[in-house]
Amino acid sequence: MSILRNKLLTVATIIATNTTVKAQDHRFDPPWNKPPESKVMFTVPGVDNVPDLFGDINNPQLVVFFAGNQFMCIDDLLAAFKKQHPQYQRIFVETLPPGILAKQIEGGSITIGNMRITLKPDVYTAGKTRTDQMPQYFSKTEAYAYNRLALIVQKGNPKQVKALKDLGRKDVRVSMPNPAWEGIGKRIEEAYVKAGGETLRKTIMEDKVKDSTTFLTQIHHRQSPMRILYDQSDAAPVWYSEAFYQQLIGHPTELIEISAKENIAATYVAGQLKTAPHLQAAKDFMGFLMSDTAKSIYRKYGFTTK
């Protein structure tokens, strides 16, 4: 009995040790932005990090819902806006998927974990396709930035992924934005058809989803790079700015260009809400997004502004 007990204890120790190592291995976890200063700084990687909520949730003077793939610009954007408009210091920003933000606008609230948020946005930004579907909400819209697709892979590109067609290979694990709530998902499907016809789209989005070699994300702008960094996926189609940013902050990834004939373009549009609680702040922020200062920030992070 003592021998068996010792063996069981040894196995349990090995399992516990391995689990602990993996559970604490959060070196690439967000938030990747700089957290605001506070008397108590309490961020626990992998448990309590809330990377897509920014700034002051209490009595904000401006509320902006940004399509999530712009999260890397937020620190610089808010700093520059506050410098130009010092009357606005309490700003709250969400960078969740645009489809989720649209549902939040429609339903009036969102719950994340145990937290319920009922703040109404002054400005909403998303791809043009999404904002075109929501004209009833906006008093004004403006296009302010542009993007294109790229592939993000592990450093060294061990699977030698060179183009979209390679994502159809059985040995390539794909991380793919879910078209159900991600505008980019539908656009990537268009690119698959350009690269390999309906056959390639079906292979990646149906056959490989069924056998789990294509993973559909819940938050593409966070999950896809993290899946690459933690060796859960081999390649992911993302906006160019996302792959560019991962290299900018020194993460072990590589950016693979997608040819122009297979690529698709995105136009980012800001909409001023008809029901904006802070009307003047909304107008000022809309103007700021069109400024040379804002455009230079977007270019810094891999977007284009034409």
mmCIF file of C-alpha atoms in Angstrom, residues 28 38 42 51 58 119 128-129 137 141 163 239 272 283 296:
data_model
loop_
_atom_site.group_PDB
_atom_site.id
_atom_site.type_symbol
_atom_site.label_atom_id
_atom_site.label_comp_id
_atom_site.label_asym_id
_atom_site.label_seq_id
_atom_site.Cartn_x
_atom_site.Cartn_y
_atom_site.Cartn_z
ATOM 1 C CA PHE A 28 2.694 37.327 -23.493
ATOM 2 C CA SER A 38 -3.845 54.457 -9.635
ATOM 3 C CA PHE A 42 -3.890 45.192 -9.386
ATOM 4 C CA PRO A 51 -7.465 44.533 -21.566
ATOM 5 C CA ASN A 58 -16.936 56.677 -13.272
ATOM 6 C CA LEU A 119 -22.613 53.614 -20.278
ATOM 7 C CA LYS A 128 -17.583 50.793 -43.171
ATOM 8 C CA THR A 129 -19.717 47.713 -43.784
ATOM 9 C CA TYR A 137 -27.844 55.565 -34.796
ATOM 10 C CA THR A 141 -20.028 59.642 -39.968
ATOM 11 C CA ALA A 163 0.130 32.601 -48.638
ATOM 12 C CA TRP A 239 -5.382 43.064 -40.110
ATOM 13 C CA GLN A 272 -21.300 60.333 -33.808
ATOM 14 C CA LYS A 283 -18.054 66.605 -31.847
ATOM 15 C CA SER A 296 0.029 60.157 -37.771
#
